Coordinates of N, CA and C and ligand atoms in Angstrom, one line a residue:
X1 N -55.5 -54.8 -30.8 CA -55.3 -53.7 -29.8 C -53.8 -53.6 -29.4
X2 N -53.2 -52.1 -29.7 CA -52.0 -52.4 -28.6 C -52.3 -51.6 -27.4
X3 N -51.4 -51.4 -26.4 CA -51.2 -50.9 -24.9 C -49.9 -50.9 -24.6
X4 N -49.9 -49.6 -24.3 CA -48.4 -49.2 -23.7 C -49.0 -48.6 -22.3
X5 N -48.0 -49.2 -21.7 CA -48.0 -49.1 -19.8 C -46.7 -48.2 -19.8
X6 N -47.2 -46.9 -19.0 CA -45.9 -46.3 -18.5 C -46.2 -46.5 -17.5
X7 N -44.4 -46.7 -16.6 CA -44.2 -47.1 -15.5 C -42.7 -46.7 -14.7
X8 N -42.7 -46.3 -13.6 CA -41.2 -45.8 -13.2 C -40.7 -47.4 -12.5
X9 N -41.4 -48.5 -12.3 CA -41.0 -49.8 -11.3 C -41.5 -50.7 -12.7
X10 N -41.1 -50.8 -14.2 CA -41.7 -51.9 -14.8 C -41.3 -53.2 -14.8
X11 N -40.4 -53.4 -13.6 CA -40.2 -55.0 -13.3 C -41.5 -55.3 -12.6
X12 N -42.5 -54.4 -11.7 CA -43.8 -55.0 -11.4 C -44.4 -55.7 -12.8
X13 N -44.4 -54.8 -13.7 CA -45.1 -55.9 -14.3 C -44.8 -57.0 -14.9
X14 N -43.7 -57.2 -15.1 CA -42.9 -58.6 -15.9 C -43.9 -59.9 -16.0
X15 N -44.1 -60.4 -14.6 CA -44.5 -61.5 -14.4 C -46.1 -61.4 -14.7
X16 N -47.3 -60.8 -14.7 CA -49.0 -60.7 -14.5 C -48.5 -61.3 -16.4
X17 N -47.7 -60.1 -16.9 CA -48.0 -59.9 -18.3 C -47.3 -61.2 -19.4
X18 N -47.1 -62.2 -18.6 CA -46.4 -62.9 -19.2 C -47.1 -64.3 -19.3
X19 N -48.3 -64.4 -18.2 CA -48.8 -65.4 -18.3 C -50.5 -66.1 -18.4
X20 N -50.5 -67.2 -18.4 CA -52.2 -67.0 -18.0 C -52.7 -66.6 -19.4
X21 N -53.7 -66.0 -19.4 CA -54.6 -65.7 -20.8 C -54.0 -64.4 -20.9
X22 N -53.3 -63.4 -20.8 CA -52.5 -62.4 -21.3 C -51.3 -62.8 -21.9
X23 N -50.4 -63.3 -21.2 CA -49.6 -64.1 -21.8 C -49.9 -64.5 -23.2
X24 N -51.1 -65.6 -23.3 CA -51.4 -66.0 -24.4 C -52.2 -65.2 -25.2
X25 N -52.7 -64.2 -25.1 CA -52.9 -63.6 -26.2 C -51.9 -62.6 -27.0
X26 N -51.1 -62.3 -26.2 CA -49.7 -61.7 -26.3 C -49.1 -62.6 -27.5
X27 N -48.6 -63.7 -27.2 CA -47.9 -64.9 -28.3 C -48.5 -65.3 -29.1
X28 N -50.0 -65.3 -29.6 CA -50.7 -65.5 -30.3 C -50.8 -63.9 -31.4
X29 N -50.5 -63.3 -30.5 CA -50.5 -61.6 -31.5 C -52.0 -61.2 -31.4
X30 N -52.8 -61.3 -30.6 CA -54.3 -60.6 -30.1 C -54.1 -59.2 -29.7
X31 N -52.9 -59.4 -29.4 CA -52.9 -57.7 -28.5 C -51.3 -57.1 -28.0
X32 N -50.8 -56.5 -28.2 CA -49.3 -56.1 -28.2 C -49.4 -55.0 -27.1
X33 N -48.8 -55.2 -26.1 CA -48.8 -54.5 -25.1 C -46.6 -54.7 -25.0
X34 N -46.6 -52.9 -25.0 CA -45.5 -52.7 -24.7 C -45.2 -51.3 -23.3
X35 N -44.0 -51.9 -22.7 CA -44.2 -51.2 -21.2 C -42.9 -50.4 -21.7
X36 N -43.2 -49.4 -21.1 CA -41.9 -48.3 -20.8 C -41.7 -48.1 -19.5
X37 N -40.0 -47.7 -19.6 CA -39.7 -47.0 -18.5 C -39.5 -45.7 -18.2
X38 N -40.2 -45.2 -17.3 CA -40.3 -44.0 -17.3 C -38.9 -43.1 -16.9
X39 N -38.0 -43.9 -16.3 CA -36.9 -42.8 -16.2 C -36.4 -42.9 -17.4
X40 N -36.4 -44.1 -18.2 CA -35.7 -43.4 -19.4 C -36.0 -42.2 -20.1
X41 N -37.1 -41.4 -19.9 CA -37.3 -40.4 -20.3 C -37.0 -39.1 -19.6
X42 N -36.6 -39.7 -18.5 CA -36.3 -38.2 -17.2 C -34.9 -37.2 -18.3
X43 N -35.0 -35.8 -17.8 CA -34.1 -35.4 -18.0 C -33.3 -34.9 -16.9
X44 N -34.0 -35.0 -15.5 CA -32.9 -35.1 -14.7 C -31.6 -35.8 -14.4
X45 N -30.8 -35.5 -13.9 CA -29.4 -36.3 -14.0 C -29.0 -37.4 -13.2
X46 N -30.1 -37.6 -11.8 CA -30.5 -38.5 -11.1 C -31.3 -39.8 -11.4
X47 N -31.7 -39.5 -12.5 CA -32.8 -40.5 -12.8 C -34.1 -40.3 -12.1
X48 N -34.2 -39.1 -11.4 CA -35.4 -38.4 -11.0 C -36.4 -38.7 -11.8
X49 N -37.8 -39.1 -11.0 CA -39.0 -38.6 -11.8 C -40.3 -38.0 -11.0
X50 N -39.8 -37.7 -9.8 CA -40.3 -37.5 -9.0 C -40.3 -36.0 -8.0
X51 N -41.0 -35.0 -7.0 CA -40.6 -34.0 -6.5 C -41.4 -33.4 -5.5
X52 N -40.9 -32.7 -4.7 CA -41.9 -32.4 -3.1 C -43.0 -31.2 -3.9
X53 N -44.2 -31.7 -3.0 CA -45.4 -31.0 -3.2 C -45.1 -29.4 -3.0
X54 N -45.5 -28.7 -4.1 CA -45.8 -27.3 -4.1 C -46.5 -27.1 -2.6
X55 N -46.4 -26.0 -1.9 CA -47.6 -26.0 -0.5 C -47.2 -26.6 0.4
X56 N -46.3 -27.6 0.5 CA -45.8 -28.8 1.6 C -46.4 -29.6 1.8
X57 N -46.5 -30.1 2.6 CA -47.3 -31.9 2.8 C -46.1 -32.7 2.8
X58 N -46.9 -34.0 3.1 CA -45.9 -35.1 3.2 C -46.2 -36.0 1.5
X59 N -44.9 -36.6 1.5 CA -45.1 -37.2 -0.2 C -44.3 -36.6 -0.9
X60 N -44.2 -37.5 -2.1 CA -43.8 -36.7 -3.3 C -44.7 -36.9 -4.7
X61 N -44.5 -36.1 -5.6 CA -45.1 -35.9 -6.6 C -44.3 -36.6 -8.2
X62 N -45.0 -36.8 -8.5 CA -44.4 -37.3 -10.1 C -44.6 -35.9 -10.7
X63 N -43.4 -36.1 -11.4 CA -43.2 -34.7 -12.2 C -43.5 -34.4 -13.4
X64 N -43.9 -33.2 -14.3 CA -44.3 -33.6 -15.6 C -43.6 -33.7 -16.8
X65 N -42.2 -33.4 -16.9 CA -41.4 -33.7 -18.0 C -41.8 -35.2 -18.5
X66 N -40.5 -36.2 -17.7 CA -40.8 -37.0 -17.7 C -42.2 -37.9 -18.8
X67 N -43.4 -37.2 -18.5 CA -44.3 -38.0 -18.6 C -44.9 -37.4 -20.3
X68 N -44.4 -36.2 -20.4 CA -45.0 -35.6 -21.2 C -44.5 -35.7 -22.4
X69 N -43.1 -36.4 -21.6 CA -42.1 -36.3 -22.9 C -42.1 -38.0 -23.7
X70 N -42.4 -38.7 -22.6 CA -42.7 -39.9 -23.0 C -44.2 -40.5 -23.7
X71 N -45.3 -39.7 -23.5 CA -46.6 -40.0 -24.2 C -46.3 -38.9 -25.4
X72 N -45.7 -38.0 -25.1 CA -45.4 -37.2 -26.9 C -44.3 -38.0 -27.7
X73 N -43.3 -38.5 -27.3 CA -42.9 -39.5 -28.1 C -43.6 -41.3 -28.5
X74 N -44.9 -41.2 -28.1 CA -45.1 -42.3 -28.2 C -46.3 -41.9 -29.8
X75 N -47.1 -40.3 -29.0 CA -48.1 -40.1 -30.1 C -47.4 -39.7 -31.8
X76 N -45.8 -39.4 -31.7 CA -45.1 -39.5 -32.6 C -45.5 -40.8 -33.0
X77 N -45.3 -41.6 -32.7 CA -45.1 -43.2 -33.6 C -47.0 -42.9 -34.1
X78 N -47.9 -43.0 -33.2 CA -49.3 -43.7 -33.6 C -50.7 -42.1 -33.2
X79 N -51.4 -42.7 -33.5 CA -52.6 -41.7 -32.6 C -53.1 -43.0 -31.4
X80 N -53.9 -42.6 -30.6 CA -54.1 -42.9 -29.7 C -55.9 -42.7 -29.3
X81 N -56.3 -43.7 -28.8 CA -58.0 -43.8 -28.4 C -58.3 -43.3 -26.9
X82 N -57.2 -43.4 -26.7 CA -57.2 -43.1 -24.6 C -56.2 -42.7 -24.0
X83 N -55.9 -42.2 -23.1 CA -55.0 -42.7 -22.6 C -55.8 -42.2 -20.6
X84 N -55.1 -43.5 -20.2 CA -55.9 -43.9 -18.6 C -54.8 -43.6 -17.8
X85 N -55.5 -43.1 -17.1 CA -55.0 -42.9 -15.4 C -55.7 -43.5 -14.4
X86 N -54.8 -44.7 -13.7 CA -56.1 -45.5 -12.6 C -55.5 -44.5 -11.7
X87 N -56.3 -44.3 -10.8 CA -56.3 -43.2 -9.3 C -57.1 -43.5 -8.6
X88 N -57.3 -43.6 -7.3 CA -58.4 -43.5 -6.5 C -59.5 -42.8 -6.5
X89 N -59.1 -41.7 -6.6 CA -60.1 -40.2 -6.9 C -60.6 -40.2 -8.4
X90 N -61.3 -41.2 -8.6 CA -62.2 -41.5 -9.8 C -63.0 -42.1 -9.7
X91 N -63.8 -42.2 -11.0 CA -64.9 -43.5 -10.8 C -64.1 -44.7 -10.8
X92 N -65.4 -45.4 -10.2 CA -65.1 -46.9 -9.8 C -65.2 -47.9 -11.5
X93 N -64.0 -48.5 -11.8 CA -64.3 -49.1 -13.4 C -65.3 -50.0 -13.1
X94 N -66.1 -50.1 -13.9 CA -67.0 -51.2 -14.0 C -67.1 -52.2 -15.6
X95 N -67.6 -53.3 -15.8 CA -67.8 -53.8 -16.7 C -68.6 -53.3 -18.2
X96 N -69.3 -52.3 -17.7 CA -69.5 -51.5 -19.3 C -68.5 -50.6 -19.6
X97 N -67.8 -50.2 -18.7 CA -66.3 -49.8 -19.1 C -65.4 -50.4 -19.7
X98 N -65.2 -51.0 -19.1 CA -64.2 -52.8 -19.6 C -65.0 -52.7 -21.1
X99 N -66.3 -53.3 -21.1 CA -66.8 -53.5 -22.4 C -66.4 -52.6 -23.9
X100 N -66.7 -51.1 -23.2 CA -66.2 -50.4 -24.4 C -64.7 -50.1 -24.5
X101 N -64.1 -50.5 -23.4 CA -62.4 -49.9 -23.7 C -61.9 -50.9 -24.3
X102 N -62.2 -52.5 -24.4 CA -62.1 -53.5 -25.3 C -62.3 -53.4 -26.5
X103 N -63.1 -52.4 -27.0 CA -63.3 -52.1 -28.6 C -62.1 -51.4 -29.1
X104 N -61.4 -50.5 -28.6 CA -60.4 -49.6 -28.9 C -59.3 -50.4 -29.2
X105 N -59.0 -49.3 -30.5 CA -57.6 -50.2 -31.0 C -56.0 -49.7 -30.3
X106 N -55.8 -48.3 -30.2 CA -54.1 -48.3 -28.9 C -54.3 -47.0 -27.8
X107 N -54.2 -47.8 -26.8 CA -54.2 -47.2 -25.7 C -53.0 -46.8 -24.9
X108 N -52.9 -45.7 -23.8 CA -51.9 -45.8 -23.2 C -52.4 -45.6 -21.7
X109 N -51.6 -46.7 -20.7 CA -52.1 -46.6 -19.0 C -50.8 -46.1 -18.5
X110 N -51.0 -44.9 -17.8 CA -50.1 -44.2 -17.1 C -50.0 -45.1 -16.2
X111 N -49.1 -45.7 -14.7 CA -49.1 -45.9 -13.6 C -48.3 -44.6 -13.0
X112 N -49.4 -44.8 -11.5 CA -49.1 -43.3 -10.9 C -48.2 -44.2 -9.6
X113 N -47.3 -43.2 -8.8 CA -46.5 -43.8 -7.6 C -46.8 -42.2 -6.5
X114 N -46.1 -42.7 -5.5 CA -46.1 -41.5 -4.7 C -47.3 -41.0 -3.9
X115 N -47.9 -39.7 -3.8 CA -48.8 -39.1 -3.6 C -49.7 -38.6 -4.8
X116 N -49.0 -39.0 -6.4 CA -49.9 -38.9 -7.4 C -48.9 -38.5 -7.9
X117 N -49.4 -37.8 -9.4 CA -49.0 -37.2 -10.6 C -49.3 -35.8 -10.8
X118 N -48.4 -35.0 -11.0 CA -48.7 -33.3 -11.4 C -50.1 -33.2 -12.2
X119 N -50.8 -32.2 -11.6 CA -52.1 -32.0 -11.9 C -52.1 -31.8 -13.6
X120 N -51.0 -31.5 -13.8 CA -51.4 -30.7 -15.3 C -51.0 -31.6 -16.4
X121 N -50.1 -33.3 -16.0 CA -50.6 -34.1 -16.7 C -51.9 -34.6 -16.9
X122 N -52.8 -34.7 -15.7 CA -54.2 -35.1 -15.8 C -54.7 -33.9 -16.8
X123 N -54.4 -33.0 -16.6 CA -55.7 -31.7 -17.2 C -55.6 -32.0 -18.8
X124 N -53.7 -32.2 -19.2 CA -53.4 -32.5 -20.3 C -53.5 -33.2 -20.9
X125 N -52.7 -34.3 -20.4 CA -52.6 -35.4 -21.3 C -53.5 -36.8 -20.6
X126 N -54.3 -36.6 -19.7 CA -55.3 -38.0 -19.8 C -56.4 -37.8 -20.0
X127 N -57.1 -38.8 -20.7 CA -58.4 -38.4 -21.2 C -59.3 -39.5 -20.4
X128 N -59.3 -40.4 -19.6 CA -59.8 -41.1 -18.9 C -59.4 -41.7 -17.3
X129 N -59.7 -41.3 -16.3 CA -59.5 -41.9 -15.2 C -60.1 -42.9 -14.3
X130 N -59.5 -43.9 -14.1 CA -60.6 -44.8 -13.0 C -59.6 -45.1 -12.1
X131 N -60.7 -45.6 -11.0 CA -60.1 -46.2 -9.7 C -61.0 -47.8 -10.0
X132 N -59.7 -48.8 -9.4 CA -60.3 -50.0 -9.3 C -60.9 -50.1 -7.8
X133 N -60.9 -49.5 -7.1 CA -62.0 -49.3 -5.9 C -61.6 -48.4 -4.9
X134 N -62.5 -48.6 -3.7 CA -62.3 -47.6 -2.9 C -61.4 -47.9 -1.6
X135 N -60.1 -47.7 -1.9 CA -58.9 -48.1 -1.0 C -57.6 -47.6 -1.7
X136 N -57.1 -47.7 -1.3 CA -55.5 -46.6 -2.3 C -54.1 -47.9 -2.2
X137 N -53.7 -48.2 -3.1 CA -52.7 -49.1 -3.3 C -50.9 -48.0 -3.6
X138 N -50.2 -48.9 -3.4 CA -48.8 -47.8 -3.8 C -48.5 -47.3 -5.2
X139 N -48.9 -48.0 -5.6 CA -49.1 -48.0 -7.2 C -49.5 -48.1 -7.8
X140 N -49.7 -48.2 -9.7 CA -50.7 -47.6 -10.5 C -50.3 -49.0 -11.4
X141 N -49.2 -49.9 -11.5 CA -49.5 -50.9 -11.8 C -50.1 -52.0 -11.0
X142 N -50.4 -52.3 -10.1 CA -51.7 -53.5 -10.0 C -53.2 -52.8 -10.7
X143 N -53.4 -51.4 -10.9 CA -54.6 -51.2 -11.2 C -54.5 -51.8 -13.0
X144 N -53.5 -51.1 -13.5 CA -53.2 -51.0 -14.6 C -53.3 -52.9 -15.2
X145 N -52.6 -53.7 -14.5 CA -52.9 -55.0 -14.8 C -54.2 -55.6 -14.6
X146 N -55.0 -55.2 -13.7 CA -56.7 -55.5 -13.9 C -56.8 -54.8 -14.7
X147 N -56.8 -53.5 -15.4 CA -57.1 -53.3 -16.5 C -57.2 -53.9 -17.6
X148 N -55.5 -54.0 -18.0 CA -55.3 -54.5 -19.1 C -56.2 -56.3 -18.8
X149 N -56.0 -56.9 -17.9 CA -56.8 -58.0 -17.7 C -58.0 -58.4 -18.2
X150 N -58.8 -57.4 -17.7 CA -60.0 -57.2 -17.8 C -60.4 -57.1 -19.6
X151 N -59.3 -56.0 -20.0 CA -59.9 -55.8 -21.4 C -59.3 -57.2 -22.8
X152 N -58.4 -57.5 -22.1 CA -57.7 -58.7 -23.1 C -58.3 -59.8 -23.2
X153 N -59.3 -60.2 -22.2 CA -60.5 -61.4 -22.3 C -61.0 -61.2 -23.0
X154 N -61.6 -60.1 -22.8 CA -62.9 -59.9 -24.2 C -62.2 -59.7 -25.7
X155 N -61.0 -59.6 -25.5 CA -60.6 -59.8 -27.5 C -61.2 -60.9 -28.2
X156 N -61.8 -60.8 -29.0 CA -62.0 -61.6 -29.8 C -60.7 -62.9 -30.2
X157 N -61.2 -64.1 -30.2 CA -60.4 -64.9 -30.0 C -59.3 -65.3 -28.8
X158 N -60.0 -64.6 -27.5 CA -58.4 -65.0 -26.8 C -59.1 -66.1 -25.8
X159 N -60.2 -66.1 -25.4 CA -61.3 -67.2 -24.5 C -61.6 -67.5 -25.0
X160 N -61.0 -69.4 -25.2 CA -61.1 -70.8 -25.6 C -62.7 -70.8 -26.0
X161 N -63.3 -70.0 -25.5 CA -65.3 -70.5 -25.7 C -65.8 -68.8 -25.0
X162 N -66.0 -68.1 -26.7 CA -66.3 -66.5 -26.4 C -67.3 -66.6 -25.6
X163 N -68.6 -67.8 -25.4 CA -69.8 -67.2 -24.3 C -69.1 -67.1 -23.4
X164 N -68.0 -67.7 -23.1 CA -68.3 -67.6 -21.3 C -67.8 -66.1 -20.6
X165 N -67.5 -65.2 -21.8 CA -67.3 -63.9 -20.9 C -68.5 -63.2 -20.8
X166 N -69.4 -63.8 -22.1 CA -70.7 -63.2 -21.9 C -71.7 -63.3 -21.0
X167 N -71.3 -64.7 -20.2 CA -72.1 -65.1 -18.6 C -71.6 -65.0 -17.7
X168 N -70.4 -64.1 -17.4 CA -69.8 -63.7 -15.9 C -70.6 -62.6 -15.2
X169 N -70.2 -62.8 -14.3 CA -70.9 -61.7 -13.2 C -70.6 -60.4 -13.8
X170 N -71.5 -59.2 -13.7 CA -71.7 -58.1 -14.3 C -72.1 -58.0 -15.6
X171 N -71.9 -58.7 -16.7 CA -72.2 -58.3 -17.8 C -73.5 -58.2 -18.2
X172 N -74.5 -58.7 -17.4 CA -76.1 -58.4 -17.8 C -76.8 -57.3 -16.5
X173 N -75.3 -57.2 -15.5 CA -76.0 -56.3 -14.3 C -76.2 -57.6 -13.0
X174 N -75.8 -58.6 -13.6 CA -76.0 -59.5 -12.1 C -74.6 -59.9 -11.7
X175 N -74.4 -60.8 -10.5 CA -74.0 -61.7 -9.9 C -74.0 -63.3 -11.0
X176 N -72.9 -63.9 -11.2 CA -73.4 -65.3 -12.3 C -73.8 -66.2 -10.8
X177 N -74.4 -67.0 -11.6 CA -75.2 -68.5 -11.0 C -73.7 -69.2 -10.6
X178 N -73.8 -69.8 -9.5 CA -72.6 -70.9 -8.9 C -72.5 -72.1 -10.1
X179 N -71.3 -72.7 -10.1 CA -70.7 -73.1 -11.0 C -69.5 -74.4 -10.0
X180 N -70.5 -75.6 -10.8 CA -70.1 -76.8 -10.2 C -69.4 -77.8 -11.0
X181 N -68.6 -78.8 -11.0 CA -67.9 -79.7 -11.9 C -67.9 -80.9 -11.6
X182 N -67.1 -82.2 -12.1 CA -67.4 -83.6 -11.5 C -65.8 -83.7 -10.4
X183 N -66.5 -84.2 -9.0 CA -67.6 -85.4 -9.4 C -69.2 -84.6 -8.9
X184 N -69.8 -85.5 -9.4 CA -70.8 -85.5 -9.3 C -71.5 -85.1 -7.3
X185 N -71.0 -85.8 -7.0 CA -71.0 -86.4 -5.8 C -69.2 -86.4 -5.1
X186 N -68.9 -85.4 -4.0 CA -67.8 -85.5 -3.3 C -68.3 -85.6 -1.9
X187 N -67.1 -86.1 -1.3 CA -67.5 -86.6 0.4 C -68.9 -86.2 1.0
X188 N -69.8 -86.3 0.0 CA -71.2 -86.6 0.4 C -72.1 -85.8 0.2
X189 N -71.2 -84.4 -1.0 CA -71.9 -83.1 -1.5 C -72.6 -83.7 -2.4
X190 N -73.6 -83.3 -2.9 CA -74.0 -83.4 -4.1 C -74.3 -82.0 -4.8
X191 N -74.2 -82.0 -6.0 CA -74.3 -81.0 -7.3 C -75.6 -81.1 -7.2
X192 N -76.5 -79.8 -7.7 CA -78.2 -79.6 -7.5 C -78.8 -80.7 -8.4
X193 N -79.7 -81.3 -8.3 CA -79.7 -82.3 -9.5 C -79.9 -81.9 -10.8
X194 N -80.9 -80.4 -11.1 CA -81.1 -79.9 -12.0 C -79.6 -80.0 -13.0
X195 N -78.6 -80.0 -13.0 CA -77.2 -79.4 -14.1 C -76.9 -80.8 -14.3
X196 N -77.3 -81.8 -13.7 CA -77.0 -83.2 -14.4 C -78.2 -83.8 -14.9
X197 N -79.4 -83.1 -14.7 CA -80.4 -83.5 -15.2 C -80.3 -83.8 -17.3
X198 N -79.7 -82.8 -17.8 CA -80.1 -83.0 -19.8 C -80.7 -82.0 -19.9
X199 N -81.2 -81.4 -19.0 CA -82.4 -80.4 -19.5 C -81.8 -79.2 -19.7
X200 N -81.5 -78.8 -21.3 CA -81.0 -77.0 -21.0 C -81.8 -76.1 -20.9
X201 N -83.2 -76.2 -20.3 CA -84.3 -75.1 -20.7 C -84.3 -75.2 -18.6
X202 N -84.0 -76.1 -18.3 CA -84.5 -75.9 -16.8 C -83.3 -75.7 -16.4
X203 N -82.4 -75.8 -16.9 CA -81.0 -75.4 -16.0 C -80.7 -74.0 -16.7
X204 N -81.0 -73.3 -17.6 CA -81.0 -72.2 -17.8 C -82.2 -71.3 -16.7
X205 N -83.0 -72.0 -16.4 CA -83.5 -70.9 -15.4 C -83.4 -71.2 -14.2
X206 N -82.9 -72.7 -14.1 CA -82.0 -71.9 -12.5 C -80.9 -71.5 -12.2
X207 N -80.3 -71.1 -13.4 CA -79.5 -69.8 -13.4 C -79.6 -68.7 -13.2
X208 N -80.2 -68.8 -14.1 CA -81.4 -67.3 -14.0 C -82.0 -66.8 -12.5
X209 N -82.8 -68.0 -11.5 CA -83.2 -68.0 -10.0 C -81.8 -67.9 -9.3
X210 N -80.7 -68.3 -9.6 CA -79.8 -68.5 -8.5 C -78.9 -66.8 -8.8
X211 N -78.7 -66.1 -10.3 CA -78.3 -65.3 -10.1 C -78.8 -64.2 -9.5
X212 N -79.9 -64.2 -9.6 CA -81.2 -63.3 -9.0 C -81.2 -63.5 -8.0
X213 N -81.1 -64.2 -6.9 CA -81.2 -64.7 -5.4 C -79.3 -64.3 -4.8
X214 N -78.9 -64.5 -5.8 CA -77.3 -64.2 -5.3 C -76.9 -63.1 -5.3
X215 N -77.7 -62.3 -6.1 CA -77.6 -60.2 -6.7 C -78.0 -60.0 -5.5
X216 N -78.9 -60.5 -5.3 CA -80.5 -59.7 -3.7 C -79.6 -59.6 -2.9
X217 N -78.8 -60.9 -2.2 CA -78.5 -61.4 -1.4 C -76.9 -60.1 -1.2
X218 N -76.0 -60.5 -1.9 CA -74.6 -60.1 -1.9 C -74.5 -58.7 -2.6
X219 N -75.1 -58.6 -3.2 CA -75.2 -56.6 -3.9 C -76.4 -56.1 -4.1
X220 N -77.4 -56.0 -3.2 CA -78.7 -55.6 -2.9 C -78.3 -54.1 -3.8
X221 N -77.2 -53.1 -3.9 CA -77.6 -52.6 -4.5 C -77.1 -52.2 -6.5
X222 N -77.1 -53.9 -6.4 CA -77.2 -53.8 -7.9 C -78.3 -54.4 -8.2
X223 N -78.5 -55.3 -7.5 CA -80.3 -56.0 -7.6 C -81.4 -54.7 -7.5
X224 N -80.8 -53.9 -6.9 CA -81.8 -52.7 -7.2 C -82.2 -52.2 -8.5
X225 N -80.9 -51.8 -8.9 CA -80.6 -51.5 -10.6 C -81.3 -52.4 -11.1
X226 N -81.5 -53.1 -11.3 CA -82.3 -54.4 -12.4 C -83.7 -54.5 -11.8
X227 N -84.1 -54.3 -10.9 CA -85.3 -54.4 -11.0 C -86.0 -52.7 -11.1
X228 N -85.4 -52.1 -10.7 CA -85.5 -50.5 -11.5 C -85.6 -50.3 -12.7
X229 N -84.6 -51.0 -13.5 CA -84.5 -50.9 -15.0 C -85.7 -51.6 -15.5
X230 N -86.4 -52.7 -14.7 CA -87.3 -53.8 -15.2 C -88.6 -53.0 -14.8
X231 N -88.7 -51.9 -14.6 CA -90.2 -51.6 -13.7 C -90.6 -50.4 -14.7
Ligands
SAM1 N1 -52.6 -39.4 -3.1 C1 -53.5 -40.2 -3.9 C2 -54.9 -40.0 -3.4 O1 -55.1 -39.8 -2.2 O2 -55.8 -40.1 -4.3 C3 -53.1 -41.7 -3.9 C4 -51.8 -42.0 -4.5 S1 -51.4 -43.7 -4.5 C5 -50.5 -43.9 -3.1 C6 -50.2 -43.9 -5.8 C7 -50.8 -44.3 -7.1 O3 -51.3 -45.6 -7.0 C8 -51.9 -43.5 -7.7 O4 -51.4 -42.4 -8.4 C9 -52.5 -44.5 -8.7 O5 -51.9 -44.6 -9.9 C10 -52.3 -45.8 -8.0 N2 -53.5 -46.2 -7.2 C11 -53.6 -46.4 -5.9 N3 -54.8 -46.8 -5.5 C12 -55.6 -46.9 -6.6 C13 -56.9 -47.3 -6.9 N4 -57.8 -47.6 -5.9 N5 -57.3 -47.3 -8.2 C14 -56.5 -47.0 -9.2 N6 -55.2 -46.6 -9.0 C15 -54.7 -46.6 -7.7

C-alpha cells in the first residue's frame, strides 16, 4: 500500500508517522506513505493556499489551485484507488471501512484547515469522505493519522500475531471482552478464574458473555444491530 498525505502544516505529522507500529511497518517496507507540502504547490507569491469565503462569513477557505495541481501531479506518477477527505460533514468511519480501505493498493488523504476546502475540490477530485466523529478539530491531519492508523494494522504482516486485529472491538459488530495480564493476583485483585483456568473452550465463551454484556451495557445501540441481524 502507498499513501500520500497532503498537507499545508506537514510538521504535524512528522512524529504519529514515525513510530509505534506505523513507524514499523514503514521500515520494514509494508506500506510507503509519503507527505506533501501543500504550499509547494501554491502559485501564489505568498505561499498562499488559502482565501475569504465567497458570500462573507467568518473563516477562510482552502483554495483550489493548489490542490488540484498537486493531486494531478501526483496521478501523473501512478493511478489511484481513492482519494479521502476527512470532514466533519460526513459519515462517521467505521471499522468495515477501515476493513476495505486496507485492501487498496495507493491512496491519497487530503488534510483540510480553515473553514474547509473549495467545494469544487470535493465535487472533483475526492472520491471518499469521512468524519472521525461528531466534533470538528482544526485540522485534517489528526483525522488523516487515525486513518492511516487504522488501515496500517491490518497489513498483512505488520501485527506481531494477525488474530489479534481480528478480536478487537468492532470487527464482528461488538465491544472485545476485557483483557487481563500477570500477576495473577495484584493488591488483592484477582483475574476471573476462568483465563487461568487451561480451558480454551470456557474462556472462549466468556468472551463471548463478557462482549455481549459490555455491547448491551456501553453501545446499546450496536447491541441492537447484532441482535437484529441475529433475529
Ligand atoms: N467548517 C467545517 C465544518 O463545519 O464542517 C469544519 C472545518 S475544520 C475547522 C478544518 C478541517 O479539519 C476540516 O476541513 C477537516 O479536514 C478537519 N476535521 C475537523 N474535524 C474533523 C472530523 N470530525 N473528522 C474529520 N476531519 C475533521
Amino acid at each position: 500500500m502507498r499513501i500520500d498525505i497532503i498537507s499545508a502544516v506537514p510538521e504535524l505529522l512528522k512524529g504519529p508517522l514515525d513510530h509505534s507500529i506505523v513507524g514499523r511497518a514503514r521500515k520494514s517496507k509494508k506500506v510507503e506513505i509519503v507527505v506533501h507540502d501543500l504550499r509547494s504547490h501554491t502559485t501564489d507569491k505568498h505561499g498562499k493556499v488559502d482565501d475569504y469565503p465567497f458570500g462573507g462569513g467568518a473563516g477562510l477557505v482552502m483554495t483550489p489551485q493548489p490542490v488540484f495541481d498537486c493531486i494531478g501531479s501526483l496521478k501523473k506518477e501512478r493511478s489511484y484507488d481513492a482519494v479521502i477527505f476527512p470532514t466533519p460533514d460526513a459519515p462517521v468511519l467505521d471499522q468495515q471501512t477501515v476493513n476495505k480501505l486496507s485492501l487498496l493498493g495507493n491512496i491519497i488523504i487530503l488534510c483540510g484547515h480553515y473553514k474547509g476546502i473549495d467545494q469544487r475540490i470535493r465535487d472533483e477530485l475526492i472520491t471518499l469522505e469521512v468524519s472521525i466523529g461528531d466534533y470538528v478539530l482544526s485540522g485534517g491531519e489528526l483525522p488523516a493519522m487515525i486513518l492511516v492508523d487504522s488501515m496500517v494494522r491490518l497489513l498483512p504482516g505488520v501485527l506481531g500475531d494477525a488474530e489479534s486485529a481480528l478480536d478487537d472491538s468492532h470487527q464482528d459488530g461488538l465491544l472485545s471482552a476485557p483483557v487481563y495480564t500477570r500477576p495473577a493476583k495484584f493488591r488483592g485483585l484477582n483475574v476471573p478464574a476462568v483465563l487461568t483456568s487451561g480451558n480454551h473452550e470456557k474462556v472462549r465463551l466468556w468472551r463471548e458473555e463478557k462482549a455481549l454484556q459490555r455491547t448491551r451495557e456501553i453501545r446499546p445501540d450496536l447491541y441492537r444491530k447484532i441482535i437484529n441481524k441475529s433475529n
